[in-house]
Coordinates of C-alpha atoms and ligand atoms in Angstrom, one line a residue:
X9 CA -42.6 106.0 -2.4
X10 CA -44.7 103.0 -1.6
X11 CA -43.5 99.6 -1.5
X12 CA -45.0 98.8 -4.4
X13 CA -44.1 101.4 -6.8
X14 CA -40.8 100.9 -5.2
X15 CA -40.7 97.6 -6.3
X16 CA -42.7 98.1 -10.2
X17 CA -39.8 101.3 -10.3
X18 CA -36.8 98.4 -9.5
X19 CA -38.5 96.1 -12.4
X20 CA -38.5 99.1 -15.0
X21 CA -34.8 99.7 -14.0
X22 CA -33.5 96.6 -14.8
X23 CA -35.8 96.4 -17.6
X24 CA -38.1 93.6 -16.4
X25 CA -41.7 92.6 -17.2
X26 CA -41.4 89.8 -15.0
X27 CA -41.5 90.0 -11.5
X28 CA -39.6 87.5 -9.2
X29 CA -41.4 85.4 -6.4
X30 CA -40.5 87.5 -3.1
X31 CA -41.5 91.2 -5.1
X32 CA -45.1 89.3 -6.2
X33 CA -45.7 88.3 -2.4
X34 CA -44.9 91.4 -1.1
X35 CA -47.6 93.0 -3.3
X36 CA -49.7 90.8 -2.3
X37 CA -49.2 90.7 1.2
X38 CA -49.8 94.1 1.1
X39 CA -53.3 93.6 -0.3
X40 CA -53.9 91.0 2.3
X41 CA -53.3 87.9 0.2
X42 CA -51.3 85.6 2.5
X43 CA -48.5 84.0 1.2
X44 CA -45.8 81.9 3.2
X45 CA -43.2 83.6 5.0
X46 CA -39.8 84.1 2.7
X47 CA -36.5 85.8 2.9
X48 CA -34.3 86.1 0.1
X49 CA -30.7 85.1 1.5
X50 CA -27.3 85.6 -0.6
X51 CA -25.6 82.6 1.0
X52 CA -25.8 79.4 2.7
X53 CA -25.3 81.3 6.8
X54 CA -28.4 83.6 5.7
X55 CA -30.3 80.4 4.5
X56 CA -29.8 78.4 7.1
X57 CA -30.5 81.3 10.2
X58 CA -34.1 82.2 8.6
X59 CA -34.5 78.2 8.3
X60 CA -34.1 78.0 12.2
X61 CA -35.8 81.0 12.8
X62 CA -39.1 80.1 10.9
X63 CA -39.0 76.1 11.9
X64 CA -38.7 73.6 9.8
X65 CA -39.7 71.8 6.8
X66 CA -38.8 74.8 4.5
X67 CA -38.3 75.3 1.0
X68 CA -35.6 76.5 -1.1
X69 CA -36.2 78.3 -4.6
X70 CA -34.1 80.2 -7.0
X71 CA -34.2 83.6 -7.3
X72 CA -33.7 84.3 -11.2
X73 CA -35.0 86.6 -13.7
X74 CA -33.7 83.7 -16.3
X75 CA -35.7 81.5 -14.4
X76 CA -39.4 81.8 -14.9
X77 CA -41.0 78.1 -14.3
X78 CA -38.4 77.3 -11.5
X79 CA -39.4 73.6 -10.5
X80 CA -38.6 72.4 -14.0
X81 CA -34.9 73.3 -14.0
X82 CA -34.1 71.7 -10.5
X83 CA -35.2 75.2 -8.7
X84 CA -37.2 74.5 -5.9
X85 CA -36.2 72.3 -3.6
X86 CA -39.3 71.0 -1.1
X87 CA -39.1 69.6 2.8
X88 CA -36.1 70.2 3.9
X89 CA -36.1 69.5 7.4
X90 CA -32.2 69.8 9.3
X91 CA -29.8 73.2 8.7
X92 CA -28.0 70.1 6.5
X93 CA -30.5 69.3 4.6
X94 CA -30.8 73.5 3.9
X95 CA -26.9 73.7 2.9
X96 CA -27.0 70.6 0.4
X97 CA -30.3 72.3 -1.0
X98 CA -28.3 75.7 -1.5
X99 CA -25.9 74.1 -3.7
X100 CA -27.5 71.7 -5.4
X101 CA -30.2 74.4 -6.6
X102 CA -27.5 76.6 -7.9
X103 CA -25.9 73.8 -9.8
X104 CA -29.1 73.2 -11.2
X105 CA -29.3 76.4 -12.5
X106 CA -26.2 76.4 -14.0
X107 CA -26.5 73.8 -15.8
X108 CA -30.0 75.0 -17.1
X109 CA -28.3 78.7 -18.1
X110 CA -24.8 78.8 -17.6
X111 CA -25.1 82.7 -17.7
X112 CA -28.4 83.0 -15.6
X113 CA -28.7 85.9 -13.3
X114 CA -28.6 85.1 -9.4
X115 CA -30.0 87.1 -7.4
X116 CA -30.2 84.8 -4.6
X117 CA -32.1 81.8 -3.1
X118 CA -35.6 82.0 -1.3
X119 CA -36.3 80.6 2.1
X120 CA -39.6 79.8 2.9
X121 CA -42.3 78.2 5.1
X122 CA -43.1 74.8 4.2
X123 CA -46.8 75.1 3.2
X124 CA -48.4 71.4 4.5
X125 CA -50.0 69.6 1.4
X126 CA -53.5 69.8 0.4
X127 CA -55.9 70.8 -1.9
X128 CA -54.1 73.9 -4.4
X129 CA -55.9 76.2 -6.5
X130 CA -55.3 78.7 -8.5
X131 CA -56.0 82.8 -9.2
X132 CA -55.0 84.4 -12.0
X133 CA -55.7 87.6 -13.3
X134 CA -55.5 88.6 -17.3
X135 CA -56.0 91.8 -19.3
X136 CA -58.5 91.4 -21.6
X137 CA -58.2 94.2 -24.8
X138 CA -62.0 94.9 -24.0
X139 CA -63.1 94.3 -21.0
X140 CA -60.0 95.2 -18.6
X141 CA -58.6 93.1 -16.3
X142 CA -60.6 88.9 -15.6
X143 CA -59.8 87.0 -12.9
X144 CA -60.1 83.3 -13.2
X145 CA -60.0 80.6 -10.2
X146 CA -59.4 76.6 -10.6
X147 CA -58.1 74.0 -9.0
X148 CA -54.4 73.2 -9.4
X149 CA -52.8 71.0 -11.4
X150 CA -54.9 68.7 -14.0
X151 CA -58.0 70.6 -13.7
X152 CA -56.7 73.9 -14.7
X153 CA -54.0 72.6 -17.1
X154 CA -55.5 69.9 -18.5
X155 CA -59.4 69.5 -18.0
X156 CA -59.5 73.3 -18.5
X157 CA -61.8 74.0 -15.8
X158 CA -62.0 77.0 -14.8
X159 CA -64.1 80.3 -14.2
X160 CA -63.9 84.1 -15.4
X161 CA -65.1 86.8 -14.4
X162 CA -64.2 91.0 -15.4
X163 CA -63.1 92.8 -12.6
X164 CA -64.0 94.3 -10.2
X165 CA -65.9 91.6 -8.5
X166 CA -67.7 91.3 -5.8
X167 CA -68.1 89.0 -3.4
X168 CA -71.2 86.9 -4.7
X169 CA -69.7 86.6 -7.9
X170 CA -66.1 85.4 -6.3
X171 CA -68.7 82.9 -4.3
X172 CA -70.0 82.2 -8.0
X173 CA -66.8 81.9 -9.6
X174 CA -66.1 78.9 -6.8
X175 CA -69.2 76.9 -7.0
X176 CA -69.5 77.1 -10.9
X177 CA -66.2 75.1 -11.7
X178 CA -66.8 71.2 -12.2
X179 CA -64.2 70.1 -9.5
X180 CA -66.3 72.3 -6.8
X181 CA -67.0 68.9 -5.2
X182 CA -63.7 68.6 -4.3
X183 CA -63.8 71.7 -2.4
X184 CA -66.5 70.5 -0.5
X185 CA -64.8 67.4 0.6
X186 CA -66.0 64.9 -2.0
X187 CA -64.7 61.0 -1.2
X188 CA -62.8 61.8 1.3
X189 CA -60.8 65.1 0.2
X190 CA -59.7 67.5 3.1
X191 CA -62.8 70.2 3.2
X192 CA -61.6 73.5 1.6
X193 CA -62.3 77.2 3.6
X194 CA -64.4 78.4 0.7
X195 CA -64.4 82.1 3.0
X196 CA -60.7 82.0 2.6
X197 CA -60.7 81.7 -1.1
X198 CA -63.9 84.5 -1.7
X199 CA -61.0 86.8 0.4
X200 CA -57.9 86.2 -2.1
X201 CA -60.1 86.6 -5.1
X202 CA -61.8 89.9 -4.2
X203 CA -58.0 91.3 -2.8
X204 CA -56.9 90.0 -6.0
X205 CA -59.8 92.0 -8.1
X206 CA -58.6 94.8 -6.0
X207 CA -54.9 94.9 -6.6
X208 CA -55.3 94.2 -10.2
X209 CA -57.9 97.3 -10.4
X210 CA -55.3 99.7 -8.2
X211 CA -52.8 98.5 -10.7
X212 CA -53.3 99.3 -14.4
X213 CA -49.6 98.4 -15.1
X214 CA -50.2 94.5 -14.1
X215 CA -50.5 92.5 -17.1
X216 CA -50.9 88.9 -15.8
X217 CA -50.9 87.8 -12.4
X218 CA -50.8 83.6 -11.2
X219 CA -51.2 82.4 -7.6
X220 CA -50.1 79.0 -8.5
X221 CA -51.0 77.4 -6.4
X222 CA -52.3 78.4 -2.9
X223 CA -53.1 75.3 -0.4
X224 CA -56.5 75.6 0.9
X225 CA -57.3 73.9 4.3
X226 CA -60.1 73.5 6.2
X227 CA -59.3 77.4 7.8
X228 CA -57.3 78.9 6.0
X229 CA -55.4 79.2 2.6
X230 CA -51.7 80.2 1.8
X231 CA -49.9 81.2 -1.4
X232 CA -47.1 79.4 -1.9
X233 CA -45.8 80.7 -5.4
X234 CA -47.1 83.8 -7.2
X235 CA -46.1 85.8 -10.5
X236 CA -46.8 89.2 -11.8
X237 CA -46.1 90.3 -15.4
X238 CA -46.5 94.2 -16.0
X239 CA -47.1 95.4 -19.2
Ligands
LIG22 P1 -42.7 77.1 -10.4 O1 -42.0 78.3 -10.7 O2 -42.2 75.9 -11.1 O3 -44.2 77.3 -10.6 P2 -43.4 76.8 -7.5 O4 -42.9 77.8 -6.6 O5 -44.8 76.9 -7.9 O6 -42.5 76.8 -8.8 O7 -43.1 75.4 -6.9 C1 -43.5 74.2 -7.5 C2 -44.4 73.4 -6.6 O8 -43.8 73.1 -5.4 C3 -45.7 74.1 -6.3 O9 -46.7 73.9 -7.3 C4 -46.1 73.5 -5.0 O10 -46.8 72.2 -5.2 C5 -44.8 73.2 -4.3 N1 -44.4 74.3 -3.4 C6 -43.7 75.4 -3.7 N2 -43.5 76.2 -2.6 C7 -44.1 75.6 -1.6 C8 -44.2 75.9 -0.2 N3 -43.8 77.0 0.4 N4 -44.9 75.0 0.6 C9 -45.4 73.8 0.1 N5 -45.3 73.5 -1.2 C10 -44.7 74.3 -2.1
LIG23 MG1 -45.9 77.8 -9.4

């Protein structure tokens, strides 16, 4: 079996529609989305060797199935830059998350690259009843949430229309490096959004997929969190 049946077969098992962080980037490494290097570790000694191995600053994030949005309940823990600064971060998440859900599920914590900061965006995919699966792209935080700015198109796409789907939101400007903002590698994005049409058309049983966000730099972009929900 294929990774990723092997992973959509584990989800069905334990009765999940919800994937966890490490199972979404593996699918989508596969597809050739790039997404920061992780490692799911069951204790602070496994934590703290991938931390050294990959370098630091790294993040730490809970690994729950009764943790969906994980920054909100004290679940990702950014910038950690000393093996001490790792162990503190272990525990303190895991406190966190008790308090949150006394009861939650652990299935361990993530270790992962430190992403620098810079411009996020975001690609989603949804299932619409008609039309099959949309993909949408916007730029993180206010503009998506709030301002509401965003493009759709049904998939498949190709790669004009991922090049449209860019240049068609209001805050394209920014991309582009508008008073002063760090220029965006448009190329990079076109990429993740026609893998993303791709994955989404090889796989019927996704439901609702979110790379929120992926940090876009001059060359190059990187996921940092992603989510799949199967039907
Ligand atoms: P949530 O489940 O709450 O969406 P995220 O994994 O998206 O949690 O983390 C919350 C925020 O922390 C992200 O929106 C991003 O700004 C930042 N972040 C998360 N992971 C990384 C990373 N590897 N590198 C840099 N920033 C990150
Ligand atoms: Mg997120």
């Amino acid at each position: 079996m294929g990774k990723i049946s092997q992973i959509f077969e584990e989800a069905r098992k334990e009765e999940r529609n919800y994937l966890l962080e490490p199972e979404a980037k593996t699918i989508c490494s596969e597809y050739g989305i790039p997404v920061t290097k992780f490692r799911v570790t069951k204790n602070v000694e496994e934590a703290t060797q991938f931390a050294e191995e990959t370098g630091y600053p790294v993040v730490l994030k809970i690994v729950s199935p009764d943790v969906i949005h994980k920054f909100d309940v004290g679940g990702v823990i950014l910038n950690l830059k000393s093996s001490e600064e790792v162990r503190d971060a272990y525990n303190r998440i895991l406190v966190n998350v008790k308090k949150y859900k006394p009861d939650a599920k652990i299935v361990g914590v993530l270790v992962q690259e430190m992403a620098p900061p810079s411009t996020e965006v975001i690609v989603g995919a949804t299932k619409d009843p008609q039309f099959g699966p949309a993909l949408m792209f916007g730029l993180g935080g206010i503009f998506v949430e709030v301002l509401k700015d965003v493009a759709f198109r049904i998939a498949p796409i190709t790669k004009s229309e991922a090049q449209e789907m860019i240049t068609e939101v209001k805050a394209y400007p920014i991309l582009r490096g508008y008073r002063g903002q760090p220029l965006a590698d448009i190329n990079a994005i076109v990429e993740i959004l026609l893998n993303t049409s791709k994955l989404v058309m090889d796989h019927p049983e996704i439901k609702e997929l979110d790379l929120n966000p992926i940090m876009v730099y001059e060359k190059g972009a990187i996921t940092v969190d992603a989510r799949i929900i199967l039907e």
